[in-house]
Coordinates of C-alpha atoms in Angstrom, one line a residue:
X218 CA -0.3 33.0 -9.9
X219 CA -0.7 36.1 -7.3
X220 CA 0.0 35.4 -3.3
X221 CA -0.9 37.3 -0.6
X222 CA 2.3 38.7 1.3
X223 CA 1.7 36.4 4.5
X224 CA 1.4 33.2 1.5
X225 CA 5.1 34.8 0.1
X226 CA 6.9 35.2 2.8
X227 CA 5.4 31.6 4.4
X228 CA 7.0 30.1 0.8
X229 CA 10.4 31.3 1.3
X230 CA 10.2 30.4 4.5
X231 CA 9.3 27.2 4.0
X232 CA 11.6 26.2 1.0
X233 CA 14.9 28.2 2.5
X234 CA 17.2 25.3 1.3
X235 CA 15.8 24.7 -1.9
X236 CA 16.5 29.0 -2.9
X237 CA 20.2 28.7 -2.2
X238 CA 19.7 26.0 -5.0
X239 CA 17.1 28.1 -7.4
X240 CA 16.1 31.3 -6.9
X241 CA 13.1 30.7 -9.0
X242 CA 11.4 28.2 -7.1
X243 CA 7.8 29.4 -7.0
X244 CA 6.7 27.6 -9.9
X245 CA 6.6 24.4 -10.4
X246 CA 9.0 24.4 -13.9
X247 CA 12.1 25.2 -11.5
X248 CA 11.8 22.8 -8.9
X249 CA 14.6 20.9 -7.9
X250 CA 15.3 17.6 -9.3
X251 CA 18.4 15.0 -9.0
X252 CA 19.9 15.0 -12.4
X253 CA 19.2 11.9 -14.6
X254 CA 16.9 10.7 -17.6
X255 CA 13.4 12.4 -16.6
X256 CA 12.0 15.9 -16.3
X257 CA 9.0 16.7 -14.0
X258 CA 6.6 16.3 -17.3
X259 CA 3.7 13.9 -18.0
X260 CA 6.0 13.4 -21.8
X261 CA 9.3 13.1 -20.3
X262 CA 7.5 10.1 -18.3
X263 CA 5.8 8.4 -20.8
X264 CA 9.5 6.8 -21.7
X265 CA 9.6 5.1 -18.1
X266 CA 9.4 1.5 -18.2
X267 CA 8.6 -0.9 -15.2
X268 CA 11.5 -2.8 -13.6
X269 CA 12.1 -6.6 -14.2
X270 CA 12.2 -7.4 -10.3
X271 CA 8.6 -5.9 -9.8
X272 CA 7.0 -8.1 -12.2
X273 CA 9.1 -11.0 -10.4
X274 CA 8.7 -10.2 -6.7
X275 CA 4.8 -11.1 -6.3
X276 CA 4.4 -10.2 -2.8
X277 CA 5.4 -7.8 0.0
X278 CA 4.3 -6.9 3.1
X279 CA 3.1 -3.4 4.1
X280 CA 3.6 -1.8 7.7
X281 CA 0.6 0.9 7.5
X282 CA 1.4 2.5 11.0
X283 CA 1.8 6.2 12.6
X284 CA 0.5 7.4 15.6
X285 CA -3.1 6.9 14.6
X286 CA -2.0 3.2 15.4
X287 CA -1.2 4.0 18.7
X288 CA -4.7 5.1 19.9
X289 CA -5.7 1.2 18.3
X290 CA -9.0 2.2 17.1
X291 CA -9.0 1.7 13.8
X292 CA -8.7 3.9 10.3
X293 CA -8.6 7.8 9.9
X294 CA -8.8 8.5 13.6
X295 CA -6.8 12.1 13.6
X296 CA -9.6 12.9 11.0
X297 CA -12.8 11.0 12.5
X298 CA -12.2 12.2 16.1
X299 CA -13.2 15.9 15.6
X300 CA -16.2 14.5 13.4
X301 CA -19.2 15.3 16.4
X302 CA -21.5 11.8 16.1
X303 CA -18.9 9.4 14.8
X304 CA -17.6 6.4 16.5
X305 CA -14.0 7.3 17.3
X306 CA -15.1 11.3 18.4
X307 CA -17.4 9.3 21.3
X308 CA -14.8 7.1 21.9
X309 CA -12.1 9.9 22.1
X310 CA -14.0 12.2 24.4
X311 CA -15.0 9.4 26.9
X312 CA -11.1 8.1 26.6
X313 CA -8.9 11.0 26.4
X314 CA -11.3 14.6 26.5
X315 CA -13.1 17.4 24.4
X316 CA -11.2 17.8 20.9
X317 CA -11.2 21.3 22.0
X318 CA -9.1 20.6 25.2
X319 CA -7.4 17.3 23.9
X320 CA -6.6 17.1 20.3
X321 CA -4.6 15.2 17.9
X322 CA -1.5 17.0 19.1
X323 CA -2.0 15.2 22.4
X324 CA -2.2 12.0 21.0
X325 CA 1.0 11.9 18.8
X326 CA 3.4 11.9 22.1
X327 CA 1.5 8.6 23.1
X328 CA 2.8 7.1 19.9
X329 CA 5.8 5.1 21.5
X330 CA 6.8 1.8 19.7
X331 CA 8.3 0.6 22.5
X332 CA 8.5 -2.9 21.7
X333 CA 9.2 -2.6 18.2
X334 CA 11.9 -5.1 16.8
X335 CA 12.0 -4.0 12.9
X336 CA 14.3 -7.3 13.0
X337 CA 13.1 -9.3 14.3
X338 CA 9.8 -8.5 12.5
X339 CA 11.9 -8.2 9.2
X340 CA 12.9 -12.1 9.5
X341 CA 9.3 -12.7 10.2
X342 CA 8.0 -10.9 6.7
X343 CA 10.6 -13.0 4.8
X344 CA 10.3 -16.2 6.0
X345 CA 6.5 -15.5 4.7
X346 CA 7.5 -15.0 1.2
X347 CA 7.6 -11.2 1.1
X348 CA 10.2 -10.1 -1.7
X349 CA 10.0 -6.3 -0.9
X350 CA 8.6 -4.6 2.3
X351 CA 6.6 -1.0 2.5
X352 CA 6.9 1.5 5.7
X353 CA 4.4 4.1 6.1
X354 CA 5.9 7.4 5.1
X355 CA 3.8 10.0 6.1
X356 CA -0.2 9.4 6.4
X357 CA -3.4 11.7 5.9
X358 CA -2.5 13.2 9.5
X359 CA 0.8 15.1 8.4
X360 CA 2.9 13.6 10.8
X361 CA 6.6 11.9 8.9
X362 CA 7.6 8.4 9.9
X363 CA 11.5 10.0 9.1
X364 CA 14.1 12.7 10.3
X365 CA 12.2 15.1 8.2
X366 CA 13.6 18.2 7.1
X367 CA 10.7 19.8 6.2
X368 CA 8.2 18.5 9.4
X369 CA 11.0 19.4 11.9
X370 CA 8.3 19.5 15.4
X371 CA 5.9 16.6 13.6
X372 CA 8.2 13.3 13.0
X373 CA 9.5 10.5 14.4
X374 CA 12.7 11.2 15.6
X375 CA 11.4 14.5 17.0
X376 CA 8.1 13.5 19.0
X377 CA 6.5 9.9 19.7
X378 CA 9.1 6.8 19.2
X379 CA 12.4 9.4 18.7
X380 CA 13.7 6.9 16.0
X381 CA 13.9 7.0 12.4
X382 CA 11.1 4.3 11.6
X383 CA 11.7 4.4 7.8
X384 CA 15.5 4.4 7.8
X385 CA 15.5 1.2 10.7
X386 CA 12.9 -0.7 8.2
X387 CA 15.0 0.0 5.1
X388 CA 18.0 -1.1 6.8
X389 CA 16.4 -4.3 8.1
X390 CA 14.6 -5.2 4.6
X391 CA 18.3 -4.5 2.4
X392 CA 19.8 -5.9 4.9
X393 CA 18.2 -9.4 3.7
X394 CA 18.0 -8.8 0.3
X395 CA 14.2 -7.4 -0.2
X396 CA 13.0 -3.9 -2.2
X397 CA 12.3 -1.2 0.1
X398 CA 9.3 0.8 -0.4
X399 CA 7.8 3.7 1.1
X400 CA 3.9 5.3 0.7
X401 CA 3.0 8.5 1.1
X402 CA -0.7 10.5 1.6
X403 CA 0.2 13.3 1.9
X404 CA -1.5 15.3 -0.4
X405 CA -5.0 14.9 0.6
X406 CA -3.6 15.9 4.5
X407 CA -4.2 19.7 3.6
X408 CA -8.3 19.1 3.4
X409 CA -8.1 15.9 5.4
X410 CA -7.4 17.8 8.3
X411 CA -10.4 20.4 8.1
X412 CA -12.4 19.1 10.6
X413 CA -9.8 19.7 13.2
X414 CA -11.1 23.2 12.6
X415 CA -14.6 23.2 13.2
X416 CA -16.5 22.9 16.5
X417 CA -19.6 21.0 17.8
X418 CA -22.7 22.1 16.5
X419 CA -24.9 21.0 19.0
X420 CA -24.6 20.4 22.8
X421 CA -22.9 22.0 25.9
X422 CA -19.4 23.6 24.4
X423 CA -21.1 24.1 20.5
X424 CA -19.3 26.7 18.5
X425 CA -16.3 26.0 20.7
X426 CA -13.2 25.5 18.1
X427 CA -11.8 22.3 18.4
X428 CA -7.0 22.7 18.7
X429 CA -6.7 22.3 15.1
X430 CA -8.1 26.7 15.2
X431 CA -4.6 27.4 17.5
X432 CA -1.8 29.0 15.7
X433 CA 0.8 27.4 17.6
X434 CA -0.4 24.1 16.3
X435 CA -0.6 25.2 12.4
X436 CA 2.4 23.3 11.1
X437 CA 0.4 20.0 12.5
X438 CA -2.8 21.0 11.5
X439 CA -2.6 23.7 8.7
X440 CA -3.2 27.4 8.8
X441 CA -6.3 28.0 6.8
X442 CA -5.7 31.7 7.8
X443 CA -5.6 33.1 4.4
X444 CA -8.3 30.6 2.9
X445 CA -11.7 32.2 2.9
X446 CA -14.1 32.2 5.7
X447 CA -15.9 28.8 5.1
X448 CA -13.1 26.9 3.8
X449 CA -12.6 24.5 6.7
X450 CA -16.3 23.7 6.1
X451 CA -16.0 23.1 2.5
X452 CA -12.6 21.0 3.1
X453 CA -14.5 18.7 5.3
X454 CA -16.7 17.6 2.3
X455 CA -13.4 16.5 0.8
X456 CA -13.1 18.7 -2.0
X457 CA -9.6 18.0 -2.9
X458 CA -8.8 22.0 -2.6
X459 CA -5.0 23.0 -2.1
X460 CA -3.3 26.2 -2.3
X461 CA -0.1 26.8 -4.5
X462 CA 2.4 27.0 -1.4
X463 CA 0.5 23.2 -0.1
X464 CA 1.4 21.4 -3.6
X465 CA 5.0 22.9 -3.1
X466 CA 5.5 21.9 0.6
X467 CA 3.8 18.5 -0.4
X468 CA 7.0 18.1 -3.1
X469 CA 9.6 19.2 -0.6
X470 CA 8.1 16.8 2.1
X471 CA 8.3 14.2 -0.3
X472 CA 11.6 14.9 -2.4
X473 CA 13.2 14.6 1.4
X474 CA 11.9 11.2 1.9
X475 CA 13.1 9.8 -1.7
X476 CA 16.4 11.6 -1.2
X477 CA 17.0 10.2 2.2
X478 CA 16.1 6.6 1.9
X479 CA 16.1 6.1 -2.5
X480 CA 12.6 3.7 -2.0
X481 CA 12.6 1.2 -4.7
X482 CA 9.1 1.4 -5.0
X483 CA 6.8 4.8 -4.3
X484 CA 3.2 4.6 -3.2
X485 CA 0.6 7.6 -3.5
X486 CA -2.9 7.2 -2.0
X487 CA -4.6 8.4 -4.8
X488 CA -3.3 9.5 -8.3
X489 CA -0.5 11.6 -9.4
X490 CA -1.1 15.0 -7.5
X491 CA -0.7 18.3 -8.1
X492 CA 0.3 18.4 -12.2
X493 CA 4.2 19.3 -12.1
X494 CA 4.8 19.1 -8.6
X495 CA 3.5 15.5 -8.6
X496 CA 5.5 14.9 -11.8
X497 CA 8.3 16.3 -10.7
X498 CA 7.8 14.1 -7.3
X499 CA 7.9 10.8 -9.8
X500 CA 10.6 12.3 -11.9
X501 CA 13.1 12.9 -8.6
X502 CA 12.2 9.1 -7.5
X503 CA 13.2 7.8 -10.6
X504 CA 16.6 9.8 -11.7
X505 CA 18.0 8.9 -8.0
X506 CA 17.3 5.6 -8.5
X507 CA 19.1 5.9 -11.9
X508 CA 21.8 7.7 -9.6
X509 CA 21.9 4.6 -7.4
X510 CA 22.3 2.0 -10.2
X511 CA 24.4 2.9 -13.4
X512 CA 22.4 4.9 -15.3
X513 CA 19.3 2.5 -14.7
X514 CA 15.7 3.0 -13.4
X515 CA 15.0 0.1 -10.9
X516 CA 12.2 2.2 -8.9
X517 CA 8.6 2.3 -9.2
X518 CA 5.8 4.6 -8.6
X519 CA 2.0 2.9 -8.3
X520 CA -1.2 5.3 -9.2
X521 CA -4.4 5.0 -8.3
X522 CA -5.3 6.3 -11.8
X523 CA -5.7 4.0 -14.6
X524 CA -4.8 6.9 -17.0
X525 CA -1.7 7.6 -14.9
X526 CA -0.3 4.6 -16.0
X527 CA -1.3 3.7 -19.9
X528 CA 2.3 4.9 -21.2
X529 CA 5.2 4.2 -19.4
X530 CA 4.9 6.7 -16.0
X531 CA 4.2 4.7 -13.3
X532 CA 2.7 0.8 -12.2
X533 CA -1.3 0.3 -11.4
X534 CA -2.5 -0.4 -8.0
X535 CA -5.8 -1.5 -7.1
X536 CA -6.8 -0.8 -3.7
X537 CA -8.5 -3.7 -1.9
X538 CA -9.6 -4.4 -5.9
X539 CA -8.6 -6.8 -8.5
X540 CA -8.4 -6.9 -12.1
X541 CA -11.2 -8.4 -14.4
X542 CA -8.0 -10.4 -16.1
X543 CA -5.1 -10.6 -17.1
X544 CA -3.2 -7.2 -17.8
X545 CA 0.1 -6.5 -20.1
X546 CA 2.2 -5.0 -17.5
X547 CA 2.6 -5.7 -14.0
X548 CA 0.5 -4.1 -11.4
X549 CA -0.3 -4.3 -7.7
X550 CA -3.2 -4.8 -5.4
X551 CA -2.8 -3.3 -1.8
X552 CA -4.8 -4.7 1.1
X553 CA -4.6 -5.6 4.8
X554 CA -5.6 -8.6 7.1
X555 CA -7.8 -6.1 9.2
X556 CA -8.2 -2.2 9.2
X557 CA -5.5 0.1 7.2
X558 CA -4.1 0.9 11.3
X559 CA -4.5 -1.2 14.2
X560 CA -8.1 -1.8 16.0
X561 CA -8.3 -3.7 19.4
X562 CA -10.6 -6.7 18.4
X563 CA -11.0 -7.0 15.1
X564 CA -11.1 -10.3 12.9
X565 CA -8.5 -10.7 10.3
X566 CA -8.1 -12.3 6.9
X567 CA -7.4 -16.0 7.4
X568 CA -4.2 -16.7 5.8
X569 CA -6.8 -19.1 3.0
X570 CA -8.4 -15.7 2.1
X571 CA -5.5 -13.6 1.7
X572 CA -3.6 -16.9 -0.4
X573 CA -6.9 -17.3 -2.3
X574 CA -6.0 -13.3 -3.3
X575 CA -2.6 -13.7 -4.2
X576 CA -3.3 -16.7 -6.8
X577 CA -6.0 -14.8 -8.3
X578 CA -3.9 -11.4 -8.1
X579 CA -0.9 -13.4 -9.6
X580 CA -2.7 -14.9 -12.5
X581 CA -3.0 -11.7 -14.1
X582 CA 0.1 -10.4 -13.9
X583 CA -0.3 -9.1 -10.3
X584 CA 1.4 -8.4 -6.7
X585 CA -0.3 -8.5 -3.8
X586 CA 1.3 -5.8 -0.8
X587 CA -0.6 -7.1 2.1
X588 CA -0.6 -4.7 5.3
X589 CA -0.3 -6.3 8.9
X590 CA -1.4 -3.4 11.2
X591 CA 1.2 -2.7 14.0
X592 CA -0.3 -2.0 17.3
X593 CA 1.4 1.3 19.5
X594 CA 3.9 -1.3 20.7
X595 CA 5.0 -2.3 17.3
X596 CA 4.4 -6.0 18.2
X597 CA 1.9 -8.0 16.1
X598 CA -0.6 -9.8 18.1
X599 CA -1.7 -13.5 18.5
X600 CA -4.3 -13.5 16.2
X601 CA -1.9 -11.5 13.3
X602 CA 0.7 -14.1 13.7
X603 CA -1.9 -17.0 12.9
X604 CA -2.6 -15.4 9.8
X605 CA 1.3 -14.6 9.3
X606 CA 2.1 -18.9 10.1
X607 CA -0.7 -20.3 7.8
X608 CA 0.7 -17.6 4.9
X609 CA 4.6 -18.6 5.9
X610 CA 3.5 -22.5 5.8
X611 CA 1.7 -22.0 2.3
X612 CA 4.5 -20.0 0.6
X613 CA 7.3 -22.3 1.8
X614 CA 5.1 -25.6 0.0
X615 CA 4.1 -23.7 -3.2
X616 CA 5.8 -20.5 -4.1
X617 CA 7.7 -21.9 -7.0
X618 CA 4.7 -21.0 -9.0
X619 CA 4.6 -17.2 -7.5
X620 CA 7.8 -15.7 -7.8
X621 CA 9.2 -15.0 -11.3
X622 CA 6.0 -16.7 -12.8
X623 CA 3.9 -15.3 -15.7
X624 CA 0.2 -15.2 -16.9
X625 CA -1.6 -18.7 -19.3
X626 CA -3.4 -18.3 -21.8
X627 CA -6.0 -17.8 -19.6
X628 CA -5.9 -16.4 -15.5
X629 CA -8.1 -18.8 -14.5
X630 CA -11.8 -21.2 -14.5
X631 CA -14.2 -21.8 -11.9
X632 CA -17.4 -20.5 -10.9
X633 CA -15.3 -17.4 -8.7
X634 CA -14.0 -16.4 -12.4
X635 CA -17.6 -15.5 -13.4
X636 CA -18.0 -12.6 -10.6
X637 CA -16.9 -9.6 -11.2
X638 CA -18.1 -6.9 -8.7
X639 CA -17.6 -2.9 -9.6
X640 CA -18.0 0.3 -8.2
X641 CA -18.1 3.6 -9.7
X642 CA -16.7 1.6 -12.9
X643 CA -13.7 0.5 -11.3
X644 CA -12.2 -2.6 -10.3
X645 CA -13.4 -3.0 -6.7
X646 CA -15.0 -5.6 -4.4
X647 CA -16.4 -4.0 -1.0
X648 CA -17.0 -7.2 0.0
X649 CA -13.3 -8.2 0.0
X650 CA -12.7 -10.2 2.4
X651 CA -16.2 -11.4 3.2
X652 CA -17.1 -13.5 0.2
X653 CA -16.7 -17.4 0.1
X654 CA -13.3 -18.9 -0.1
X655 CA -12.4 -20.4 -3.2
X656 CA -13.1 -24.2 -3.0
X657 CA -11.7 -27.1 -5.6
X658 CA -13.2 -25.9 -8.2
X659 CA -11.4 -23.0 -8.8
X660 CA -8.2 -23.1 -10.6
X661 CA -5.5 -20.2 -10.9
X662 CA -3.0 -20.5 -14.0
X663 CA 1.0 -19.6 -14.0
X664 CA 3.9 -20.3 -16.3
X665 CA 7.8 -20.6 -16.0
X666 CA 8.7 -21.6 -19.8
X667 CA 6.9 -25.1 -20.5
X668 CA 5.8 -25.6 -17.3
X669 CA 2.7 -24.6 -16.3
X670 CA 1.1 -24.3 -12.6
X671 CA -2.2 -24.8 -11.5
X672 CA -3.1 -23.5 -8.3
X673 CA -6.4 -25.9 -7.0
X674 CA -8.0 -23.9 -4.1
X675 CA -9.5 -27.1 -2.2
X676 CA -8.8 -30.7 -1.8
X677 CA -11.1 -32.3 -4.3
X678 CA -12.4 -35.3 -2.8
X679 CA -11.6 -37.3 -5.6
X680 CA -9.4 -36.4 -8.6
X681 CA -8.4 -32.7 -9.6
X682 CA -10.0 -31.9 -12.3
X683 CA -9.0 -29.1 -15.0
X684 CA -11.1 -28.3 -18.0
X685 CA -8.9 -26.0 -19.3
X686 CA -6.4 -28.5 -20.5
X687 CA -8.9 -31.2 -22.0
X688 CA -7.5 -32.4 -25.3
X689 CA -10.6 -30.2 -26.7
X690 CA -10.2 -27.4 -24.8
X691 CA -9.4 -24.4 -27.2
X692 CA -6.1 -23.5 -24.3
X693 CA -5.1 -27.2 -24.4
X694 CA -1.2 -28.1 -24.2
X695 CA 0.1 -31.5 -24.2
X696 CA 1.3 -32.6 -20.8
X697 CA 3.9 -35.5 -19.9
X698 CA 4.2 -35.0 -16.4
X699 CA 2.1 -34.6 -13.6
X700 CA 3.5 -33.6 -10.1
X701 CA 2.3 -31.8 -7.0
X702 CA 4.5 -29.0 -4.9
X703 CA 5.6 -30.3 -1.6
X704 CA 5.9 -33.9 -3.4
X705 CA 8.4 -35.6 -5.2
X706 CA 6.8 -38.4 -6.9
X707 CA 5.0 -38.1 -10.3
X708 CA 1.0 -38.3 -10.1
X709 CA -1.2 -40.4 -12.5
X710 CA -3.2 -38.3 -14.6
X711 CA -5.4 -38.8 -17.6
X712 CA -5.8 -36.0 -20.3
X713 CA -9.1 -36.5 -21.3
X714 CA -11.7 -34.5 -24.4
X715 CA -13.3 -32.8 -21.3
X716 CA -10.6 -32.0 -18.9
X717 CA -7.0 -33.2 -17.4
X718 CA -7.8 -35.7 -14.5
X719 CA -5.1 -36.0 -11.6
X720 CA -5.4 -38.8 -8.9
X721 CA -3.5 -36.8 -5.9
X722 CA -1.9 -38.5 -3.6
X723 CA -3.8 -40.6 -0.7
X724 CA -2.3 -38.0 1.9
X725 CA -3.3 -34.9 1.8
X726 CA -0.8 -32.2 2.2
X727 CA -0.5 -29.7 5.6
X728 CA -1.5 -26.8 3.8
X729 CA -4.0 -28.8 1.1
X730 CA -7.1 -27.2 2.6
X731 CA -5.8 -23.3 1.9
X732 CA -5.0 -24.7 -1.9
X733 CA -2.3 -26.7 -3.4
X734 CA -0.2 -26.2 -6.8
X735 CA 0.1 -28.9 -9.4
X736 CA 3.0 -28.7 -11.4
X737 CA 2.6 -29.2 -15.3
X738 CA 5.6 -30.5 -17.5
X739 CA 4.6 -29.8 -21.5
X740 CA 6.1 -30.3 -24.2
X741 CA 7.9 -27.5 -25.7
X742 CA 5.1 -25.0 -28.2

């Protein structure tokens, strides 16, 4: 590994703290970590296993906001506003100026949360159900949500709200008894942020650089001055390039945020970056949670990458996907009501969509982390909190059969259990969120011991009917009791060849039309 002498003396200068530690802190083999069971190696990882209180937890609630929230139009703005031709560059030069005169750096001091109550919000979350919580960390656009010792001019206790965002939402979620979590894209930011360093190619200032070109603005944007000529252009086709002393500041960045705040749960856009430095990152999340809790490993890491995850390492998470069926180890799909950050005007996820998602997620061994996108005030709007109250409604009827459950037999029947949508060979539905909500006839499965739940998501207009549990059925258990959650009385049901029938009661429940559980008593296998 050979650097320039401006890429040297840029290393030691950025990793000051971490010499007076280990003078050989170049590579990757002598980076820092808190002392405990793991090493920053793919082997040493393999012996991770995932925590009991993730597999329990089911749900928690995401806060997927920055400053690109605060210009409320909508997903990868600090990328898509020097993009010439896309929406949010037309909208940003009719609203705020040329990207050459008024860049990204003018935007950040507009972030001000000035009406954000992480209590009052927190009390919210949980009285929907959420069992752990998830700030944003840092995002594509390099800016930390944190005091951040290695971002010093680009947080936000230095520019924008002037508060600790991440340290106010841990203290609010522990506080009432949920897992904290933090995410993290950072590592993409270092090509993510190319376009800031082109220009207009057509029109009245092309070839004028857009601010991301200005030295004085390099820790925000990057210095691509020692990259070759047309890197910025080959970055902007997202070609995952980083240089040596990027993967190191990305593990500094990162090792700050995990030793400030000790996240019990780690998300990374994408897979584990970077080799050793991304190992290492996983490595120094889990030994200070060992730190924190006797010698044991309550934290987890998600990854992108199936492959990440096959031994021990780290839990799967599907981005706006689902799993085909049931998996062996817990895993988690991320998604949001609306866009990833806040746009003005947009419809969200009813809370029946996002409950029809959690049953299905569930069923196969699944947490969903659903994102409500804060606006620049930090307040969610009308239309979030409808979603929030049917979601908060639904939970407080039926989640007996969420938290702590386990997988059937089988996840589930219906005619939604025969669609499986993919992309690129992964699990993914780009249509999530748009398809048909489940109706009566599809049935999502749990278990606590004997008892097994089945989640109906419509009010049949006659009897619920489950052909999983006929007498024939090759799944079948015997069952001596019948009930419905929200209800105390035992229902009438026959356990016919071709399916259990269940007379429901003559009034239908509140929340009935978003999908109701009925509680199974069997006897004992």
């Amino acid at each position: 590994m050979k650097f320039t002498r401006r890429q040297t003396l840029k290393l030691l200068s950025s990793t000051v703290p971490l010499l007076a530690m280990r003078p050989s802190i170049a590579f990757a083999a002598s980076l820092p970590l808190t002392s405990g069971p793991f090493k920053g190696t793919r082997d040493s990882l393999t012996a991770y296993r995932i925590p009991a209180w993730f597999g329990n937890a089911k749900f928690g609630i995401w806060s997927h906001w920055g400053p690109q929230s605060g210009v409320e139009d909508g997903d990868w703005y600090a990328r898509n506003m020097y993009m010439q031709g896309s929406p949010q560059y037309e909208y940003h030069v009719k609203t705020y100026g040329h990207p050459s005169k008024v860049g990204y750096k003018d935007l950040v001091p507009k972030f001000k949360a000035e009406r954000w109550d992480p209590e009052h919000l927190m009390d919210l979350y949980v009285k929907a159900g959420a069992r752990y919580f998830l700030s944003m960390g840092v995002h594509h656009d390099n800016y930390d949500m944190w005091n951040s010792r290695y971002q010093p001019r680009w947080n936000s206790v230095a520019i924008g709200p002037r508060r600790d965002i991440v340290g106010l939402w841990k203290i609010a979620a522990r506080k009432r008894g949920l897992k904290f979590g933090v995410s993290e894209h950072l590592s993409n930011s270092f090509d993510w942020l190319a376009p800031a360093h082109t220009s207009d190619s057509s029109g009245p200032l092309a070839g004028v650089p857009y601010d991301g070109t200005l030295p004085a603005y390099s820790d925000l944007y990057h210095d691509y001055s020692d990259e070759p000529k047309d890197f910025a252009k080959t970055a902007q086709a997202m070609g995952r390039v980083a240089p040596d002393r990027w993967k190191l500041r990305y593990f500094n960045r990162i090792k700050d945020l995990i030793d400030q705040h000790q996240p019990d749960l780690l998300y990374t856009d994408g897979g584990i970056p970077f080799e050793e430095y991304g190992y290492s990152t996983v490595a120094e999340l889990y030994n200070v949670s060992a730190s924190r809790h006797g010698g044991n490993v309550e934290a987890v890491y998600t990854s992108k990458t199936a492959s990440d995850c096959t031994t021990g390492t780290c839990a799967l998470d599907r981005e706006r996907g689902v799993l085909d069926d049931i998996a062996p180890h817990p895993w988690q799909t991320d998604t949001c009501i609306g866009q990833w950050h806040y746009k003005r005007g947009i419809k969200y996820k009813s809370a029946k969509k996002v409950i029809d998602l959690l049953v299905d997620i569930v069923s196969k061994n699944g947490n969903l982390m659903l994102n409500f996108p804060l606006p620049n005030s930090g307040e969610l709007d009308a239309d979030e909190l409808v979603t929030l109250s049917g979601i908060t409604a639904w939970m407080q009827v039926n989640s007996e059969g969420i938290y702590d459950s386990r997988p059937w037999k089988i996840y589930g029947e219906g005619p939604s259990t025969r669609v499986v949508i993919r992309k690129n060979g992964k699990e993914f539905d780009p249509n999530e969120g748009k398809k048909p909500d489940l109706t009566a006839s599809d049935i999502r499965f749990t278990t606590k011991g004997p008892t097994i739940y089945a989640f109906v998501q419509g009010w049949p207009k006659e009897q619920a009917v489950v052909p999983s549990l006929g007498t024939r059925s090759p799944h079948a258990a015997k069952i001596t009791r019948v009930q419905i959650l929200g209800h105390d009385q035992n229902l009438k049901f026959s356990q016919q060849p071709e399916a259990l029938r269940v007379t429901l009661p003559s009034a239908k429940p509140a929340t009935a039309d978003i999908g109701f559980a009925l509680k199974l008593t069997t006897t004992a296998s």
